[in-house]
N, CA, C and O of each residue as an XYZ file, in Angstrom:
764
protein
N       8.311     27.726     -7.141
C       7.910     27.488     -5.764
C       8.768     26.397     -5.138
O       9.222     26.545     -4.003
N       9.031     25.142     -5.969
C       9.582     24.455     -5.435
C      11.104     24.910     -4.734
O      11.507     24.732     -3.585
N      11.838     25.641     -6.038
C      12.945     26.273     -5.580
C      13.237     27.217     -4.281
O      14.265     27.191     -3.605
N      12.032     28.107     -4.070
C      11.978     28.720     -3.021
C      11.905     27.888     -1.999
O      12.651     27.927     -1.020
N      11.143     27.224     -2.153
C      10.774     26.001     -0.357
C      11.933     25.429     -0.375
O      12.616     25.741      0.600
N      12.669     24.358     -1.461
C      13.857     23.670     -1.201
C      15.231     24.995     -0.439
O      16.135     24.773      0.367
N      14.911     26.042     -0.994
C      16.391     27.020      0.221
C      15.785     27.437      1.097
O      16.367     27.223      2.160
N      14.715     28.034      1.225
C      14.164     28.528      2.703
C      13.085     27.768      3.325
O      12.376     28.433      4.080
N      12.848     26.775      3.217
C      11.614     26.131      3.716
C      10.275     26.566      3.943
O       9.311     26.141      4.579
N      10.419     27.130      3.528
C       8.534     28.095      3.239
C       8.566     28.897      2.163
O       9.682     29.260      1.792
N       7.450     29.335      1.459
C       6.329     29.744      0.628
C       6.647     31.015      1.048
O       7.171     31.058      2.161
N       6.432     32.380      0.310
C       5.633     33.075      0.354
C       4.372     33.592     -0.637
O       4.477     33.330     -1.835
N       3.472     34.142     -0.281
C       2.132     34.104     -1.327
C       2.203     35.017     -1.990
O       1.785     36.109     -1.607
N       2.871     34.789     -3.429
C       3.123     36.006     -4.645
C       2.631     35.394     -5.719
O       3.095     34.265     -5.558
N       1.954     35.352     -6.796
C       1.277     34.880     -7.824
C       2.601     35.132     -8.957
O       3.435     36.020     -9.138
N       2.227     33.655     -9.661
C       3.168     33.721    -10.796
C       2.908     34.488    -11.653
O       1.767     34.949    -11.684
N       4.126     34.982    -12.884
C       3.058     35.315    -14.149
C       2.524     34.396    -14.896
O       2.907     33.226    -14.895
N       1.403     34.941    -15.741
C       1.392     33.685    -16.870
C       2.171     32.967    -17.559
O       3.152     33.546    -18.025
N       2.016     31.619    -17.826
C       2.817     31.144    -18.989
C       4.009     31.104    -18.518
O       4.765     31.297    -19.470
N       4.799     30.909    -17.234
C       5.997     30.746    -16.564
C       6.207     29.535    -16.766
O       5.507     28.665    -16.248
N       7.530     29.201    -17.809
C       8.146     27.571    -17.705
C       8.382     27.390    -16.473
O       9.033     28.177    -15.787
N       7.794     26.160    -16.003
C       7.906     25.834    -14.870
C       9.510     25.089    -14.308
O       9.983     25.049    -13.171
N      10.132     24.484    -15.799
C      11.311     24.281    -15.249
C      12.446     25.424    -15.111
O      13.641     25.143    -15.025
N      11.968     26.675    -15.099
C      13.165     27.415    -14.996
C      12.655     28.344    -13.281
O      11.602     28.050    -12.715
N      13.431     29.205    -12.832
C      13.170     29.755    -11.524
C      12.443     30.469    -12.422
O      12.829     31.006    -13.460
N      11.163     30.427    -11.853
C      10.648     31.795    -12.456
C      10.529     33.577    -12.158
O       9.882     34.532    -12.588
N      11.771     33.252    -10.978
C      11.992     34.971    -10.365
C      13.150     35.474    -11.663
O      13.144     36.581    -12.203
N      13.979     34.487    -11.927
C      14.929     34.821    -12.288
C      14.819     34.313    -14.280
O      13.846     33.676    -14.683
N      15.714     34.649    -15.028
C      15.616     34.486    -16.428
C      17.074     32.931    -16.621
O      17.428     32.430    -17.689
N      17.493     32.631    -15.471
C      18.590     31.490    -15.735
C      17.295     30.118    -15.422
O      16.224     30.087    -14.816
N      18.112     29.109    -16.212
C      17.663     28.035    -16.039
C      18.087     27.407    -14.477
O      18.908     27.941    -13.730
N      17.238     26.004    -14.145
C      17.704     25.726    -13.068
C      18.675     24.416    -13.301
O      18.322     23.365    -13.835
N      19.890     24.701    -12.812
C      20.835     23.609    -12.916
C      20.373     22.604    -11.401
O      20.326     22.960    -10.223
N      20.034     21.035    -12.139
C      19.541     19.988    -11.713
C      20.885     19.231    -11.297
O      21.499     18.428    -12.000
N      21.184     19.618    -10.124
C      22.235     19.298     -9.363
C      22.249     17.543     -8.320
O      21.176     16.943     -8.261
N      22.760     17.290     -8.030
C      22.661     15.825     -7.269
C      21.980     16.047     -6.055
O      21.165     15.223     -5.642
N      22.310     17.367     -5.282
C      21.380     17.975     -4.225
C      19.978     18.062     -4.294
O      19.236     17.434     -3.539
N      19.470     19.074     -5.472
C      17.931     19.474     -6.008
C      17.776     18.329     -6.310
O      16.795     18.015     -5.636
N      18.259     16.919     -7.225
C      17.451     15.583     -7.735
C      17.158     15.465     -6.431
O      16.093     15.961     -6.065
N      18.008     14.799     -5.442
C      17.524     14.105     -4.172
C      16.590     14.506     -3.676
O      15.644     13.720     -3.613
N      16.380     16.154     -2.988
C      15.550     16.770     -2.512
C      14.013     16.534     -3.579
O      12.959     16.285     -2.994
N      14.028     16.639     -5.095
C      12.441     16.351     -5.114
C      12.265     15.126     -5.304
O      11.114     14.706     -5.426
N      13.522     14.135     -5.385
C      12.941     12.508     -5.014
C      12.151     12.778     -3.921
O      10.920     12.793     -3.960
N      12.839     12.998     -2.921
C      12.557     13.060     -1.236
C      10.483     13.987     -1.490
O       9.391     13.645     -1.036
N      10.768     14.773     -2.102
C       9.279     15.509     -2.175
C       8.182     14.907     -3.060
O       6.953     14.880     -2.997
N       8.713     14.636     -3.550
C       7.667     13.465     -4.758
C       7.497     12.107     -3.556
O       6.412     11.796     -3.066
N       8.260     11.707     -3.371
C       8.133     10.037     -2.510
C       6.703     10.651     -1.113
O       5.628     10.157     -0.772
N       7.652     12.221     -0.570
C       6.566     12.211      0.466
C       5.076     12.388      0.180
O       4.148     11.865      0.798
N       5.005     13.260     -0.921
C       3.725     13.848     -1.831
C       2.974     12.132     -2.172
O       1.887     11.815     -1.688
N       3.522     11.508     -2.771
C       3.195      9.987     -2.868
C       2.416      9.259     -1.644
O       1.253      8.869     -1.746
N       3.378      9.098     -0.219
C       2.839      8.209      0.536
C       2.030      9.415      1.195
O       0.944      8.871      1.394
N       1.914     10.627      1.618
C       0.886     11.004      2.300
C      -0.170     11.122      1.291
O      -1.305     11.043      1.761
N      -0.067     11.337     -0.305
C      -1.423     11.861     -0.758
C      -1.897     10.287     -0.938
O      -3.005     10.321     -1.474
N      -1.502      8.959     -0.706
C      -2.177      7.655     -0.422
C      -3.368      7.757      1.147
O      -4.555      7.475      1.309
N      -2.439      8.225      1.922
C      -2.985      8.289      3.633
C      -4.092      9.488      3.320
O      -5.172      9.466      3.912
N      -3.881     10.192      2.676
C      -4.914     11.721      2.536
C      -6.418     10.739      1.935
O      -7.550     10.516      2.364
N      -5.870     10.488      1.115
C      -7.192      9.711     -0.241
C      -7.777      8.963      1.130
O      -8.894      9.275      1.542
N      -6.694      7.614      2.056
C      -8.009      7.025      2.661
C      -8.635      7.394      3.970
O      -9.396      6.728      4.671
N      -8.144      8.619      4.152
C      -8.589      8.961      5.550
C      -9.701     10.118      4.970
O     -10.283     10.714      5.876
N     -10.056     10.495      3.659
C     -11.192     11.489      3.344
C     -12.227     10.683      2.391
O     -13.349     11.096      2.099
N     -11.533      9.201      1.865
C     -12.648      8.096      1.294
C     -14.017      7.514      2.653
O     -15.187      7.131      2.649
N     -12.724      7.822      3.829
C     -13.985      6.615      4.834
C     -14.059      7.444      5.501
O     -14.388      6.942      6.576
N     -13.930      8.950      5.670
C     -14.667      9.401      6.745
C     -15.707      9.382      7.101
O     -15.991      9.211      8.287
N     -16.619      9.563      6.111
C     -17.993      9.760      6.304
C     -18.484      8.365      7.200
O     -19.161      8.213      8.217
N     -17.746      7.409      6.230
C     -18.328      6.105      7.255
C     -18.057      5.667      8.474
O     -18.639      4.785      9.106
N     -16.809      6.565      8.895
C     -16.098      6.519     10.166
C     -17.250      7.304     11.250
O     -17.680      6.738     12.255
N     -17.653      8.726     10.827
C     -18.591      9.481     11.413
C     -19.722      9.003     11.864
O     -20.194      9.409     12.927
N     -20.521      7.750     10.861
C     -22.067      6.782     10.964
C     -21.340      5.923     11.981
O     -22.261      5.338     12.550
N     -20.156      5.506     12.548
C     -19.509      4.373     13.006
C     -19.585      3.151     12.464
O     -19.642      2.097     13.098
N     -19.589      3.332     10.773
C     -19.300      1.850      9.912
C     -17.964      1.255      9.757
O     -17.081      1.925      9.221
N     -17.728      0.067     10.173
C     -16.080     -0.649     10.066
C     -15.944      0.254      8.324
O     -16.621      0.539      7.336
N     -14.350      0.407      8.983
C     -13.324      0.575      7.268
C     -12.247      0.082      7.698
O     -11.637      0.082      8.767
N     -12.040     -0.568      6.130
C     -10.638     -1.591      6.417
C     -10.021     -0.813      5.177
O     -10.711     -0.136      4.414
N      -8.572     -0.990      5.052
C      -7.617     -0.909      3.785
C      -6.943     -2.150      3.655
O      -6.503     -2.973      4.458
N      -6.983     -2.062      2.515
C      -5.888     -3.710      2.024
C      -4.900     -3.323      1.483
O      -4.956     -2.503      0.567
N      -3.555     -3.930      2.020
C      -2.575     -3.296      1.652
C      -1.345     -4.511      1.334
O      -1.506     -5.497      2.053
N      -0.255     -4.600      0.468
C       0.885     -5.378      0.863
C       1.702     -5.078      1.648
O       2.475     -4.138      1.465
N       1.697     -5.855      2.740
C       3.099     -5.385      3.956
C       4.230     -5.099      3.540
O       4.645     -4.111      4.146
N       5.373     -5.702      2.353
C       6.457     -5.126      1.788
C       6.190     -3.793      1.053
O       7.081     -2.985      0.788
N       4.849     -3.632      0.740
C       4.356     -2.206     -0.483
C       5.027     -0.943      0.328
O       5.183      0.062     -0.366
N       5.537     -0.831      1.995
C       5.887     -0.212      2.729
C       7.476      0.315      2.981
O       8.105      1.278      3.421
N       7.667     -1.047      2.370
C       9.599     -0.727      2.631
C      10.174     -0.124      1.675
O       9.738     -0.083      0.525
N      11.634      0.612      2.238
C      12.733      1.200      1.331
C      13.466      0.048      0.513
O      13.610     -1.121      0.871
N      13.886      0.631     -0.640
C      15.195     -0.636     -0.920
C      16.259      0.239     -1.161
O      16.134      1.074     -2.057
N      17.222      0.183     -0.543
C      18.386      1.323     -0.681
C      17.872      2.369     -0.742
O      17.127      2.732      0.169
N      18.168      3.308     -2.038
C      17.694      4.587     -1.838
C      16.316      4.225     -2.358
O      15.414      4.672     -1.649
N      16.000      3.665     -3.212
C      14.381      3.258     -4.019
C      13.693      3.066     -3.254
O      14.192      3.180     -2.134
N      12.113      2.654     -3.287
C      10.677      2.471     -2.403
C      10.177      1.590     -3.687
O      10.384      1.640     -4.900
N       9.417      0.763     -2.817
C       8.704     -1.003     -3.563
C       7.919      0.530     -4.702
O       7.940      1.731     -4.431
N       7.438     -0.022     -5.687
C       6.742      0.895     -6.873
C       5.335      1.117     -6.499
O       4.627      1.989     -7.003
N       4.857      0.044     -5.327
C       2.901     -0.476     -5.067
C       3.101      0.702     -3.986
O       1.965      0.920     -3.563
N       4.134      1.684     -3.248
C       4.002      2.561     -2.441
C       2.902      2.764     -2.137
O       1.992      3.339     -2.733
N       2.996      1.908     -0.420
C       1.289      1.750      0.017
C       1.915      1.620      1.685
O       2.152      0.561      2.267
N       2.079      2.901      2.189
C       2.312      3.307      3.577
C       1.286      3.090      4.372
O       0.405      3.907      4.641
N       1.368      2.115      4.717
C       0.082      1.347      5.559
C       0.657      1.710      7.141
O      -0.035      2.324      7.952
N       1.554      1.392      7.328
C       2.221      2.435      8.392
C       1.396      3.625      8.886
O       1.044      3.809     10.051
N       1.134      4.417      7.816
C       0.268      5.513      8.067
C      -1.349      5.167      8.162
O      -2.162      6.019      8.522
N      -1.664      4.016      7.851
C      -3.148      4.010      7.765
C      -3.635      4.138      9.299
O      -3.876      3.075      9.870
N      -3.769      5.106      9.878
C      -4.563      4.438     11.534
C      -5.999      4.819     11.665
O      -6.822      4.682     12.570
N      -6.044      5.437     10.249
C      -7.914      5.373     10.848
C      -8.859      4.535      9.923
O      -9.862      4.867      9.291
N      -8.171      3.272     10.060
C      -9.500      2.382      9.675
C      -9.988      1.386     10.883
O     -10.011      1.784     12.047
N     -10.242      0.516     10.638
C     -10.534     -0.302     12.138
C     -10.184     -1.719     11.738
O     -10.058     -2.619     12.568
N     -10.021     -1.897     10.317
C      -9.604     -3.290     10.085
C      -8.365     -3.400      8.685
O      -8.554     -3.248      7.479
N      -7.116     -3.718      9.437
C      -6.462     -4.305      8.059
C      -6.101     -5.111      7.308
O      -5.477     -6.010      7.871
N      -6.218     -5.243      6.059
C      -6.480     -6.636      5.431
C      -4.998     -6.662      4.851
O      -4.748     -6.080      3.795
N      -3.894     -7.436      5.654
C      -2.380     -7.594      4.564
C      -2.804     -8.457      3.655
O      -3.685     -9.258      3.970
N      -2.132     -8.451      2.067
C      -2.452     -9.459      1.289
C      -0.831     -9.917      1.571
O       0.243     -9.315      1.569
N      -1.250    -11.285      1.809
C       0.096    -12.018      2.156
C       0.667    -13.108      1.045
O       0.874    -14.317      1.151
N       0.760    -12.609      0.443
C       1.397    -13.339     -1.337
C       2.345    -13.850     -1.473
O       2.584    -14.114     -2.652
N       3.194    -14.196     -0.658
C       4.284    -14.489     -0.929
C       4.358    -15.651     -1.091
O       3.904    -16.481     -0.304
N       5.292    -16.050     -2.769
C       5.691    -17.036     -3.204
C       6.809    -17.986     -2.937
O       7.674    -17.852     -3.803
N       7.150    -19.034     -1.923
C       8.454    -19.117     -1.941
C       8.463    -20.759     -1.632
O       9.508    -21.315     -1.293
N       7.097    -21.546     -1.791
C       6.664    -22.998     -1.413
C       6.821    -23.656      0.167
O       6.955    -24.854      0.417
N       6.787    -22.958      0.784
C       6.440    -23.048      2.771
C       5.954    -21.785      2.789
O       5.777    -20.792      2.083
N       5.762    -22.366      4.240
C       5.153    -20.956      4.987
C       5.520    -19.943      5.163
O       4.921    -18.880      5.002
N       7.206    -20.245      5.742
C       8.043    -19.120      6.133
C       7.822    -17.613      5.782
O       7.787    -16.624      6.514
N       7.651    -17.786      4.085
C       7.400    -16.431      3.530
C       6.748    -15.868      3.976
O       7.064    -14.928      4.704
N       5.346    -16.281      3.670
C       4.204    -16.110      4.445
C       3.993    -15.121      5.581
O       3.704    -13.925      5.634
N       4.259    -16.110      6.502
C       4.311    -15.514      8.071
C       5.688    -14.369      8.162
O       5.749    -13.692      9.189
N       6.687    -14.184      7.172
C       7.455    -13.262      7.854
C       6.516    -12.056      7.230
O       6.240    -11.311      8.170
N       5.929    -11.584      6.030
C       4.511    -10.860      5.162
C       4.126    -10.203      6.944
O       4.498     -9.151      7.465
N       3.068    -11.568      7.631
C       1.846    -11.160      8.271
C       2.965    -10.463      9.542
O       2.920     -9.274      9.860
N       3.883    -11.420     10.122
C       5.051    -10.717     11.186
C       5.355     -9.511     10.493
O       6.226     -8.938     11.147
N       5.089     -8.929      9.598
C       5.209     -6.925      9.663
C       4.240     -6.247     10.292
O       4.450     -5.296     11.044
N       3.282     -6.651     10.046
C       1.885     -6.262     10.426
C       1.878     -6.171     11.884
O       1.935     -5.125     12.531
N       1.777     -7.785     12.505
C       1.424     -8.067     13.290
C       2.435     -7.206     14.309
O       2.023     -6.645     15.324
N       3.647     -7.198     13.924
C       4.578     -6.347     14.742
C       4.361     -5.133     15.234
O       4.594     -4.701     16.363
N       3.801     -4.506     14.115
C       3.513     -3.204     14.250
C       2.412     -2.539     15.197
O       2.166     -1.534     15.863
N       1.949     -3.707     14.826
C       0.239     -2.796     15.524
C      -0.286     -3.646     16.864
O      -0.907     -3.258     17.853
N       0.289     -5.151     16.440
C      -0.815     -6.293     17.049
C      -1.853     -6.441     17.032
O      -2.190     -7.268     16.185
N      -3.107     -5.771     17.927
C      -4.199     -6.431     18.105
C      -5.219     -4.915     17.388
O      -6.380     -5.122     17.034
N      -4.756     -3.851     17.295
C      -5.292     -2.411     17.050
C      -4.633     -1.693     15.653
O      -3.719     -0.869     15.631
N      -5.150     -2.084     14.849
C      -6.901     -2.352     14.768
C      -7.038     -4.063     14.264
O      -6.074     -4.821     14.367
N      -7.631     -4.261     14.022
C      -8.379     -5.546     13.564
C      -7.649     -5.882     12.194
O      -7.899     -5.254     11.166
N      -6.828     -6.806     12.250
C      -5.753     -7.222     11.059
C      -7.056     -8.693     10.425
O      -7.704     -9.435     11.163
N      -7.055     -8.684      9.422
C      -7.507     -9.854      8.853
C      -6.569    -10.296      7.463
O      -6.748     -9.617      6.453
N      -5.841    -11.125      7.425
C      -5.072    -11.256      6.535
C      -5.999    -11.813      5.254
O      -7.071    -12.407      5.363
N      -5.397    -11.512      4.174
C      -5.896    -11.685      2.594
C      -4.770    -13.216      2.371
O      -3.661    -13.238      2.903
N      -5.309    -14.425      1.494
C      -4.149    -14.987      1.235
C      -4.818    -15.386     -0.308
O      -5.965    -15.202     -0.717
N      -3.690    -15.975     -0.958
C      -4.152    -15.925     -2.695
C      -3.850    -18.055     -2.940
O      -2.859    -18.780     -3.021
N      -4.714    -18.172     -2.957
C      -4.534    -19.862     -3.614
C      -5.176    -20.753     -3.550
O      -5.811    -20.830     -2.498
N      -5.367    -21.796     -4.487
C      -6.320    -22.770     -4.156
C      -6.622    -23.914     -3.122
O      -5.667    -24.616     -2.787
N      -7.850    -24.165     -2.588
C      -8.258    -25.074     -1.475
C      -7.595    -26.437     -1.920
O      -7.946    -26.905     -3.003
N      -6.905    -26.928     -1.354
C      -6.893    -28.415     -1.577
C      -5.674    -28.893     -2.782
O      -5.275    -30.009     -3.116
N      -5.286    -27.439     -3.269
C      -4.032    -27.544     -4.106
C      -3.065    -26.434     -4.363
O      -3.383    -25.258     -4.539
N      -1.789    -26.948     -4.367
C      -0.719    -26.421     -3.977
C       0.131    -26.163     -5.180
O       0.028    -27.181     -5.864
N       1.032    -25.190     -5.867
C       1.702    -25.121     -6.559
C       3.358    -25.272     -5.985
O       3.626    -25.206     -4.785
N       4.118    -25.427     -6.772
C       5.826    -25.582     -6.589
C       5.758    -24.480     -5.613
O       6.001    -24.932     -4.494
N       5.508    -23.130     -5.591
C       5.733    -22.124     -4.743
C       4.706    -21.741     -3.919
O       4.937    -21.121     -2.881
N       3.208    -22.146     -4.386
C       2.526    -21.199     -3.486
C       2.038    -23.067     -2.581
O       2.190    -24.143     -3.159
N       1.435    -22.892     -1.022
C       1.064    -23.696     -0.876
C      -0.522    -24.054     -0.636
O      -1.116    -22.976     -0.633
N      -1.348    -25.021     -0.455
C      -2.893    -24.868     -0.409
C      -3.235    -24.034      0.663
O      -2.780    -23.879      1.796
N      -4.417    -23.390     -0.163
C      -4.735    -22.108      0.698
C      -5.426    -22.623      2.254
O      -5.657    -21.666      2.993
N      -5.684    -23.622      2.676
C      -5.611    -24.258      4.111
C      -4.517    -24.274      5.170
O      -4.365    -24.034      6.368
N      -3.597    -24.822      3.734
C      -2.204    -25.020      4.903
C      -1.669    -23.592      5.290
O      -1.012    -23.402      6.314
N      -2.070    -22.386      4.200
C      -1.816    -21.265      4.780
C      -1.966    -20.620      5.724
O      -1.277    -20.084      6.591
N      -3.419    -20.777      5.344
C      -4.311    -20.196      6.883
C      -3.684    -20.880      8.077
O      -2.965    -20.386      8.945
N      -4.170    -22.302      7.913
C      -3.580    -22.904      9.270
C      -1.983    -22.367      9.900
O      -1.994    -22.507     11.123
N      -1.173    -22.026      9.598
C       0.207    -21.951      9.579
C      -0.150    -20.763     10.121
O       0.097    -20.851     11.324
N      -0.713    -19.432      9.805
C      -0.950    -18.341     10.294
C      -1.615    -18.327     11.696
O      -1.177    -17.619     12.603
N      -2.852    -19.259     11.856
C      -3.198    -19.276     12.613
C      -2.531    -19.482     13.831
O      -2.780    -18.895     14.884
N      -1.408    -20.606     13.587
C      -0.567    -21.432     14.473
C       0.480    -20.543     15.132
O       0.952    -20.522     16.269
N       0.644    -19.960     14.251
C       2.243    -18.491     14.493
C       1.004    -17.518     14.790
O       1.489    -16.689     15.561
N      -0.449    -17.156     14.567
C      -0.569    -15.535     15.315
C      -2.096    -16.541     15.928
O      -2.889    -17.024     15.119
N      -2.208    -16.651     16.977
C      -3.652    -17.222     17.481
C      -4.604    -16.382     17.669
O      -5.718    -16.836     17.927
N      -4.387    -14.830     17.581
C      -5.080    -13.798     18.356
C      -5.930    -13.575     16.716
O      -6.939    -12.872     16.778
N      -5.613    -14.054     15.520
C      -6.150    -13.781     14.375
C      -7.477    -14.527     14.678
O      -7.614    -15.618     15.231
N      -8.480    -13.634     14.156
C      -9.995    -13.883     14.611
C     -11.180    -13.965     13.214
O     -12.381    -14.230     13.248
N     -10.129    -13.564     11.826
C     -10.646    -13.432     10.340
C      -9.080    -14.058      9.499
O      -7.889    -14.223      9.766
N     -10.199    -14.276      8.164
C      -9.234    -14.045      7.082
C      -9.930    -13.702      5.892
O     -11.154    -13.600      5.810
N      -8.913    -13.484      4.747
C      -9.933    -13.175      3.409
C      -9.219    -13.965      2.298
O      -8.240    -14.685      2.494
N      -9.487    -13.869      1.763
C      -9.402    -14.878      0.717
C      -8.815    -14.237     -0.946
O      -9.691    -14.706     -1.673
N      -8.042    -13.611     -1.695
C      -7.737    -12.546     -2.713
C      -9.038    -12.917     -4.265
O      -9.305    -12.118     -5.162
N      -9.528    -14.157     -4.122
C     -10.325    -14.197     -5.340
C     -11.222    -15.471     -5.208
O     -10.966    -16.375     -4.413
N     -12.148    -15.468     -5.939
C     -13.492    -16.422     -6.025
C     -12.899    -17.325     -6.619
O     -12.790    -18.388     -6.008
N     -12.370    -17.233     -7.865
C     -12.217    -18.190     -8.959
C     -10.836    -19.142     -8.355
O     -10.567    -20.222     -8.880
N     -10.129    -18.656     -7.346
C      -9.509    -19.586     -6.593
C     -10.184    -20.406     -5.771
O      -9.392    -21.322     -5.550
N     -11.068    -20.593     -5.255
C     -11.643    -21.403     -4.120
C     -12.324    -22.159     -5.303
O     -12.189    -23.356     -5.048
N     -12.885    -22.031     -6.292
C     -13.796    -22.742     -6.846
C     -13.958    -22.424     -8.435
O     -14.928    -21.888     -8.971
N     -12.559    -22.968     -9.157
C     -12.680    -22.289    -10.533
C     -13.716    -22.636    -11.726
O     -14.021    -21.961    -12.708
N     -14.069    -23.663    -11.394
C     -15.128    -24.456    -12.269
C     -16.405    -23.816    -12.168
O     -16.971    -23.595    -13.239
N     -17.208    -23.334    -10.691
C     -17.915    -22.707    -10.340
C     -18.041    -21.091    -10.475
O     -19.099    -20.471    -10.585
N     -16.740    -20.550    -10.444
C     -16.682    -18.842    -10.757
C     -16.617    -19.299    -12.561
O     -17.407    -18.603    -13.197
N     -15.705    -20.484    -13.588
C     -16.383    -20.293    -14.951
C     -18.389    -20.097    -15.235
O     -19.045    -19.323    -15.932
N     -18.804    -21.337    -14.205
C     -20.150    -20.681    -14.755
C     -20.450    -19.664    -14.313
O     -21.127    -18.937    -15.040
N     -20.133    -19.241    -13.132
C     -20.543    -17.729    -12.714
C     -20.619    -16.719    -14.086
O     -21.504    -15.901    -14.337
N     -19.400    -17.039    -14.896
C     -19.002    -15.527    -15.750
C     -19.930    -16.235    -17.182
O     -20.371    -15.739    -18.219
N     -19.934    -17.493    -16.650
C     -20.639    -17.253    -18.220
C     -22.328    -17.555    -18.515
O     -23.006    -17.829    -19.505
N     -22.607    -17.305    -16.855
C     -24.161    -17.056    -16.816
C     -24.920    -18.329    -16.467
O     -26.135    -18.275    -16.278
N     -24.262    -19.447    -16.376
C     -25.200    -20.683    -16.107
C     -24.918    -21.697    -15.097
O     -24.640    -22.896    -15.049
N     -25.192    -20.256    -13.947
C     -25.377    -20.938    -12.419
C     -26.933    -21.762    -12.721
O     -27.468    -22.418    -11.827
């Protein structure tokens, strides 16, 4: 099938036989020579099969809740979106395509000890869409302390806030960051 769609661009509806190796044409008894043309073309079909069957999964996960009119958000990484030369980031997460949720959560991770990183993360987002739908950024680190690369999860926020003012939420990537002493007793039962 694939072979047929890659030369004529459509299907027609003929049933295989049984037990047809799938890597050979199965009209014919020759093998299929895996040419630099055919690789590219099912990169190209695998990559698309990839980012739409991501957009398929979340637009038939939240419908139902879309239908009651309950908020749905997706959380996504803003780079999870880009090409690199001919390659795609591996987290292939076409958020690009997400438009039917009502809120998106970028996780804005980036390690690089300022902000800069940061805000260029949420500046994909924010570029894209602006105010529609409801962006709430995710950020990952501790209150009140800062590592060589990442900085306190305050000065983050604040910095975001300062570069996008129209931001009205944020989220936070984990418990045991805001309060690790407090998420240990959490897990070990003696709140």
């Amino acid at each position: 099938m694939l072979t047929e769609y890659l030369q004529s661009g459509t299907l027609r509806n003929r049933p295989l036989p049984a037990n047809t190796p799938l890597w050979r044409d199965p009209f014919s008894q020759r093998a299929i020579a895996l040419t630099p043309r055919l690789r590219d073309d099912l990169w190209q079909l695998v990559l698309a099969h990839a980012r739409y069957g991501v957009k398929d999964y979340l637009e038939s996960a939240t419908q139902l809740t879309r239908q009651a009119g309950i908020p749905t958000a997706a959380v996504f990484f803003p780079r999870a979106a880009l090409t690199h030369g001919s390659g795609v980031d591996t987290r292939l997460q076409p958020w690009t395509l997400f438009t039917q949720v009502s809120e998106w959560v970028p996780m804005v991770y980036a390690q690089c000890g300022e902000i800069g990183c940061i805000l260029q993360e949420l500046a994909l987002v924010m570029q894209f869409f602006g105010r529609s739908p409801r962006i709430c950024p995710a950020f990952a680190g501790n209150w009140r302390t800062g590592t060589p690369k990442r900085l306190p999860l305050e000065n983050q926020i604040l910095g975001a806030k300062q570069s996008f003012p129209m931001l009205d939420c944020v989220s936070h990537f984990a418990y045991s960051w805001l309060d690790p002493a407090d998420d240990q007793r959490r897990r070990e039962c003696k709140l």
